[in-house]
mmCIF file of C-alpha atoms in Angstrom:
data_model
loop_
_atom_site.group_PDB
_atom_site.id
_atom_site.type_symbol
_atom_site.label_atom_id
_atom_site.label_comp_id
_atom_site.label_asym_id
_atom_site.label_seq_id
_atom_site.Cartn_x
_atom_site.Cartn_y
_atom_site.Cartn_z
ATOM 1 C CA ARG A 1 0.000 0.000 0.002
ATOM 2 C CA LYS A 2 1.350 3.444 -0.902
ATOM 3 C CA GLU A 3 2.068 5.757 2.014
ATOM 4 C CA VAL A 4 -0.003 8.550 0.490
ATOM 5 C CA GLU A 5 -2.732 7.802 -2.022
ATOM 6 C CA GLN A 6 -4.743 10.264 -4.045
ATOM 7 C CA ASP A 7 -7.698 10.119 -6.398
ATOM 8 C CA PRO A 8 -6.502 9.037 -9.821
ATOM 9 C CA GLY A 9 -6.919 11.810 -12.366
ATOM 10 C CA PRO A 10 -7.256 13.598 -14.544
ATOM 11 C CA PHE A 11 -10.165 15.774 -13.520
ATOM 12 C CA ASN A 12 -11.590 17.791 -16.397
ATOM 13 C CA VAL A 13 -14.009 20.475 -15.232
ATOM 14 C CA PRO A 14 -15.568 23.635 -16.702
ATOM 15 C CA GLU A 15 -14.704 27.058 -15.346
ATOM 16 C CA GLY A 16 -16.734 27.894 -12.274
ATOM 17 C CA ALA A 17 -17.107 24.278 -11.177
ATOM 18 C CA THR A 18 -16.404 23.013 -7.689
ATOM 19 C CA VAL A 19 -13.947 20.159 -7.534
ATOM 20 C CA ALA A 20 -12.852 17.986 -4.614
ATOM 21 C CA PHE A 21 -9.696 15.954 -4.221
ATOM 22 C CA ASN A 22 -9.300 13.157 -1.701
ATOM 23 C CA CYS A 23 -6.205 11.680 -0.155
ATOM 24 C CA THR A 24 -5.466 8.994 2.422
ATOM 25 C CA TYR A 25 -2.239 8.289 4.295
ATOM 26 C CA SER A 26 -1.139 5.058 5.914
ATOM 27 C CA ASN A 27 1.112 6.129 8.785
ATOM 28 C CA SER A 28 -0.763 7.336 11.847
ATOM 29 C CA ALA A 29 2.466 8.902 13.172
ATOM 30 C CA SER A 30 2.376 11.510 10.382
ATOM 31 C CA GLN A 31 3.042 14.953 11.820
ATOM 32 C CA SER A 32 1.773 17.565 9.409
ATOM 33 C CA PHE A 33 -0.110 17.755 6.164
ATOM 34 C CA PHE A 34 -0.095 19.889 3.045
ATOM 35 C CA TRP A 35 -1.390 20.410 -0.428
ATOM 36 C CA TYR A 36 1.215 21.380 -3.010
ATOM 37 C CA ARG A 37 0.587 22.446 -6.559
ATOM 38 C CA GLN A 38 2.851 21.586 -9.479
ATOM 39 C CA ASP A 39 2.492 23.211 -12.869
ATOM 40 C CA CYS A 40 3.773 21.430 -15.953
ATOM 41 C CA ARG A 41 7.592 21.328 -15.994
ATOM 42 C CA LYS A 42 7.807 23.423 -12.849
ATOM 43 C CA GLU A 43 8.665 22.800 -9.226
ATOM 44 C CA PRO A 44 6.066 21.952 -6.557
ATOM 45 C CA LYS A 45 4.827 24.953 -4.622
ATOM 46 C CA LEU A 46 3.021 24.979 -1.310
ATOM 47 C CA LEU A 47 -0.680 25.667 -1.780
ATOM 48 C CA MET A 48 -1.726 25.357 1.834
ATOM 49 C CA SER A 49 -1.104 23.528 5.071
ATOM 50 C CA VAL A 50 -3.921 21.372 6.392
ATOM 51 C CA TYR A 51 -5.050 21.548 10.000
ATOM 52 C CA SER A 52 -7.363 19.321 11.996
ATOM 53 C CA SER A 53 -9.832 22.152 12.424
ATOM 54 C CA GLY A 54 -10.001 22.632 8.668
ATOM 55 C CA ASN A 55 -8.773 25.768 6.983
ATOM 56 C CA GLU A 56 -9.733 27.990 4.127
ATOM 57 C CA ASP A 57 -7.748 30.243 1.824
ATOM 58 C CA GLY A 58 -9.981 32.092 -0.600
ATOM 59 C CA ARG A 59 -11.567 29.542 -2.935
ATOM 60 C CA PHE A 60 -9.576 26.668 -1.399
ATOM 61 C CA THR A 61 -10.673 24.667 1.625
ATOM 62 C CA ALA A 62 -8.631 21.873 3.175
ATOM 63 C CA GLN A 63 -9.815 19.304 5.691
ATOM 64 C CA LEU A 64 -7.987 16.728 7.779
ATOM 65 C CA ASN A 65 -9.479 13.752 9.589
ATOM 66 C CA ARG A 66 -6.750 12.154 11.688
ATOM 67 C CA ALA A 67 -8.985 9.319 12.872
ATOM 68 C CA SER A 68 -9.647 8.096 9.341
ATOM 69 C CA GLN A 69 -6.282 9.342 8.014
ATOM 70 C CA TYR A 70 -7.974 11.317 5.303
ATOM 71 C CA ILE A 71 -7.199 14.714 3.747
ATOM 72 C CA SER A 72 -9.276 16.668 1.270
ATOM 73 C CA LEU A 73 -9.035 19.782 -0.860
ATOM 74 C CA LEU A 74 -12.046 21.633 -2.213
ATOM 75 C CA ILE A 75 -11.690 24.230 -4.950
ATOM 76 C CA ARG A 76 -14.702 26.447 -5.531
ATOM 77 C CA ASP A 77 -15.394 28.557 -8.614
ATOM 78 C CA SER A 78 -12.465 27.000 -10.461
ATOM 79 C CA LYS A 79 -10.420 29.176 -12.805
ATOM 80 C CA LEU A 80 -8.425 28.305 -15.899
ATOM 81 C CA SER A 81 -5.308 29.137 -13.878
ATOM 82 C CA ASP A 82 -6.139 26.365 -11.397
ATOM 83 C CA SER A 83 -5.112 23.788 -14.021
ATOM 84 C CA ALA A 84 -2.174 21.934 -12.507
ATOM 85 C CA THR A 85 -1.292 18.763 -10.635
ATOM 86 C CA TYR A 86 -2.288 18.798 -6.977
ATOM 87 C CA LEU A 87 -0.065 16.869 -4.611
ATOM 88 C CA CYS A 88 -1.168 15.584 -1.239
ATOM 89 C CA VAL A 89 1.842 15.663 1.082
ATOM 90 C CA VAL A 90 2.476 14.251 4.537
ATOM 91 C CA ASN A 91 5.416 15.162 6.775
ATOM 92 C CA MET A 92 6.796 12.319 8.860
ATOM 93 C CA LEU A 93 9.242 14.273 11.020
ATOM 94 C CA ARG A 94 8.864 17.181 13.364
ATOM 95 C CA ASN A 95 12.400 18.189 14.270
ATOM 96 C CA GLN A 96 15.601 18.670 12.283
ATOM 97 C CA GLY A 97 13.684 19.249 9.122
ATOM 98 C CA GLY A 98 10.874 17.323 7.528
ATOM 99 C CA LYS A 99 10.471 14.128 5.596
ATOM 100 C CA LEU A 100 7.803 14.859 3.019
ATOM 101 C CA ILE A 101 5.984 11.920 1.497
ATOM 102 C CA PHE A 102 4.157 12.855 -1.691
ATOM 103 C CA GLY A 103 1.101 11.326 -3.221
ATOM 104 C CA GLN A 104 1.187 10.556 -6.911
ATOM 105 C CA GLY A 105 -0.721 13.743 -7.687
ATOM 106 C CA THR A 106 -4.087 14.451 -9.244
ATOM 107 C CA GLU A 107 -4.138 16.396 -12.485
ATOM 108 C CA LEU A 108 -6.785 19.087 -12.845
ATOM 109 C CA SER A 109 -7.709 20.630 -16.145
ATOM 110 C CA VAL A 110 -10.149 23.540 -16.088
ATOM 111 C CA LYS A 111 -11.744 24.259 -19.458
ATOM 112 C CA PRO A 112 -13.448 27.446 -20.654
ATOM 113 C CA ASP B 1 16.980 37.106 -5.846
ATOM 114 C CA THR B 2 15.969 33.483 -6.493
ATOM 115 C CA ALA B 3 15.266 31.686 -3.224
ATOM 116 C CA VAL B 4 16.441 28.167 -4.158
ATOM 117 C CA SER B 5 18.564 27.839 -7.263
ATOM 118 C CA GLN B 6 19.969 24.801 -9.024
ATOM 119 C CA THR B 7 22.547 24.357 -11.744
ATOM 120 C CA PRO B 8 22.466 23.122 -14.360
ATOM 121 C CA LYS B 9 18.849 23.281 -15.433
ATOM 122 C CA TYR B 10 19.374 20.575 -18.071
ATOM 123 C CA LEU B 11 21.980 17.840 -18.140
ATOM 124 C CA VAL B 12 22.394 15.337 -20.967
ATOM 125 C CA THR B 13 25.155 12.814 -20.526
ATOM 126 C CA GLN B 14 26.318 9.328 -21.439
ATOM 127 C CA MET B 15 25.923 6.245 -19.305
ATOM 128 C CA GLY B 16 28.894 5.663 -17.043
ATOM 129 C CA ASN B 17 29.782 9.339 -16.654
ATOM 130 C CA ASP B 18 30.051 11.171 -13.325
ATOM 131 C CA LYS B 19 28.109 14.411 -12.910
ATOM 132 C CA SER B 20 27.257 16.952 -10.220
ATOM 133 C CA ILE B 21 24.235 19.130 -9.599
ATOM 134 C CA LYS B 22 24.558 22.212 -7.405
ATOM 135 C CA CYS B 23 21.971 23.802 -5.167
ATOM 136 C CA GLU B 24 22.037 27.066 -3.248
ATOM 137 C CA GLN B 25 19.429 28.742 -1.055
ATOM 138 C CA ASN B 26 19.486 32.335 0.147
ATOM 139 C CA LEU B 27 16.599 31.971 2.590
ATOM 140 C CA GLY B 28 18.734 31.311 5.649
ATOM 141 C CA HIS B 29 17.120 27.896 6.126
ATOM 142 C CA ASP B 30 18.787 25.194 8.182
ATOM 143 C CA THR B 31 17.597 22.165 6.239
ATOM 144 C CA MET B 32 18.097 21.236 2.613
ATOM 145 C CA TYR B 33 16.877 18.262 0.573
ATOM 146 C CA TRP B 34 17.213 16.390 -2.675
ATOM 147 C CA TYR B 35 14.185 14.828 -4.358
ATOM 148 C CA LYS B 36 13.852 12.722 -7.482
ATOM 149 C CA GLN B 37 10.808 12.931 -9.764
ATOM 150 C CA ASP B 38 10.653 10.022 -12.172
ATOM 151 C CA SER B 39 8.932 9.713 -15.545
ATOM 152 C CA LYS B 40 5.639 8.870 -13.833
ATOM 153 C CA LYS B 41 5.887 12.192 -12.007
ATOM 154 C CA PHE B 42 6.242 10.489 -8.624
ATOM 155 C CA LEU B 43 8.297 12.724 -6.301
ATOM 156 C CA LYS B 44 10.458 10.938 -3.735
ATOM 157 C CA ILE B 45 12.859 12.221 -1.119
ATOM 158 C CA MET B 46 16.478 11.118 -1.434
ATOM 159 C CA PHE B 47 18.444 13.033 1.214
ATOM 160 C CA SER B 48 18.140 15.794 3.756
ATOM 161 C CA TYR B 49 20.790 17.782 5.595
ATOM 162 C CA ASN B 50 20.261 19.883 8.687
ATOM 163 C CA ASN B 51 23.065 22.313 9.491
ATOM 164 C CA LYS B 52 25.423 20.312 7.265
ATOM 165 C CA GLU B 53 24.537 17.041 9.008
ATOM 166 C CA LEU B 54 22.955 14.171 7.065
ATOM 167 C CA ILE B 55 19.491 13.466 8.479
ATOM 168 C CA ILE B 56 17.703 11.411 5.854
ATOM 169 C CA ASN B 57 19.228 8.908 3.428
ATOM 170 C CA GLU B 58 16.434 7.041 1.711
ATOM 171 C CA THR B 59 17.802 3.773 0.279
ATOM 172 C CA VAL B 60 19.532 5.603 -2.509
ATOM 173 C CA PRO B 61 22.339 3.776 -4.352
ATOM 174 C CA ASN B 62 25.721 4.812 -3.014
ATOM 175 C CA ARG B 63 26.552 6.126 -6.485
ATOM 176 C CA PHE B 64 24.681 9.195 -5.244
ATOM 177 C CA SER B 65 26.659 11.282 -2.767
ATOM 178 C CA PRO B 66 25.334 14.540 -1.352
ATOM 179 C CA LYS B 67 27.749 17.124 -0.009
ATOM 180 C CA SER B 68 26.908 20.164 2.076
ATOM 181 C CA PRO B 69 29.865 22.554 2.330
ATOM 182 C CA ASP B 70 27.757 25.015 4.314
ATOM 183 C CA LYS B 71 24.134 25.580 5.328
ATOM 184 C CA ALA B 72 23.322 27.415 2.112
ATOM 185 C CA HIS B 73 24.574 24.741 -0.283
ATOM 186 C CA LEU B 74 23.751 21.101 -0.944
ATOM 187 C CA ASN B 75 25.304 19.492 -3.972
ATOM 188 C CA LEU B 76 24.579 16.081 -5.440
ATOM 189 C CA HIS B 77 27.279 14.033 -7.121
ATOM 190 C CA ILE B 78 26.326 10.989 -9.158
ATOM 191 C CA ASN B 79 28.907 8.391 -10.173
ATOM 192 C CA SER B 80 28.614 5.883 -13.017
ATOM 193 C CA LEU B 81 25.335 7.242 -14.332
ATOM 194 C CA GLU B 82 22.732 4.691 -15.422
ATOM 195 C CA LEU B 83 19.757 4.986 -17.764
ATOM 196 C CA GLY B 84 17.407 4.727 -14.768
ATOM 197 C CA ASP B 85 18.894 7.865 -13.260
ATOM 198 C CA SER B 86 17.112 9.927 -15.895
ATOM 199 C CA ALA B 87 14.647 12.087 -13.983
ATOM 200 C CA VAL B 88 14.079 15.578 -12.676
ATOM 201 C CA TYR B 89 16.040 16.285 -9.486
ATOM 202 C CA PHE B 90 14.656 18.952 -7.182
ATOM 203 C CA CYS B 91 16.518 20.647 -4.392
ATOM 204 C CA ALA B 92 14.508 22.140 -1.535
ATOM 205 C CA SER B 93 15.066 23.961 1.706
ATOM 206 C CA SER B 94 12.894 24.462 4.732
ATOM 207 C CA ARG B 95 12.346 26.303 7.950
ATOM 208 C CA VAL B 96 10.289 25.416 10.970
ATOM 209 C CA GLY B 97 7.264 27.684 11.098
ATOM 210 C CA LEU B 98 4.235 27.850 13.297
ATOM 211 C CA ALA B 99 3.612 24.858 15.564
ATOM 212 C CA GLY B 100 6.780 23.188 14.307
ATOM 213 C CA VAL B 101 5.372 22.799 10.831
ATOM 214 C CA GLU B 102 7.960 22.672 8.063
ATOM 215 C CA THR B 103 7.458 24.688 4.919
ATOM 216 C CA GLN B 104 9.604 23.495 2.057
ATOM 217 C CA TYR B 105 10.638 25.639 -0.886
ATOM 218 C CA PHE B 106 11.726 23.910 -4.051
ATOM 219 C CA GLY B 107 14.284 24.866 -6.650
ATOM 220 C CA PRO B 108 13.352 24.857 -10.359
ATOM 221 C CA GLY B 109 14.679 21.340 -10.931
ATOM 222 C CA THR B 110 17.490 19.791 -12.963
ATOM 223 C CA ARG B 111 16.359 17.634 -15.871
ATOM 224 C CA LEU B 112 18.858 14.809 -16.228
ATOM 225 C CA LEU B 113 18.842 12.597 -19.297
ATOM 226 C CA VAL B 114 21.237 9.670 -19.438
ATOM 227 C CA LEU B 115 21.815 8.229 -22.919
#
């Protein structure tokens, strides 16, 4: 079983749609959680951290359920510029730096 | 004023050669990393260094040797390159933010093609 598993993609949605990505992780000792975004031929960039209480950043809402080891990302009113690969990421360490474990990514394509 | 920079951006070389990739960060971070992203786009950690000390070494062949001359630099040397080494290699650095949560910043990547 992969340490971090995401919905297989790609997701093709029209502009303005709401889209949800799901992710599960296998190690209950995981320390912190993130969504990264990676554009084609570019480096991953942090989209948002994910907290147990849930958190929102504009059109993006992230949720974490530690009991079921589940992470989600909701994008509302999707824009063409949201087209990218979304990476669910789990950090296994707390001190002396992190050990990020990446999911395989879910590709999103937003069409006009 | 690039935060995490890598050189070269592209590297095409023959099997059996030895090559190095350099990484520098000007963010003042204590921890630096090397990741490999294979042809299936799966991103996997290889090494991390904290204050020039090796912290993570993830079952990487010993043909790969990281070197950290100082906190701002982490280079990757690869001996006897093999076809399977072809990938994109990303350097990253991180700081501990709120509640001990790491935020990692990635360099632009080095695209290595072994022929």
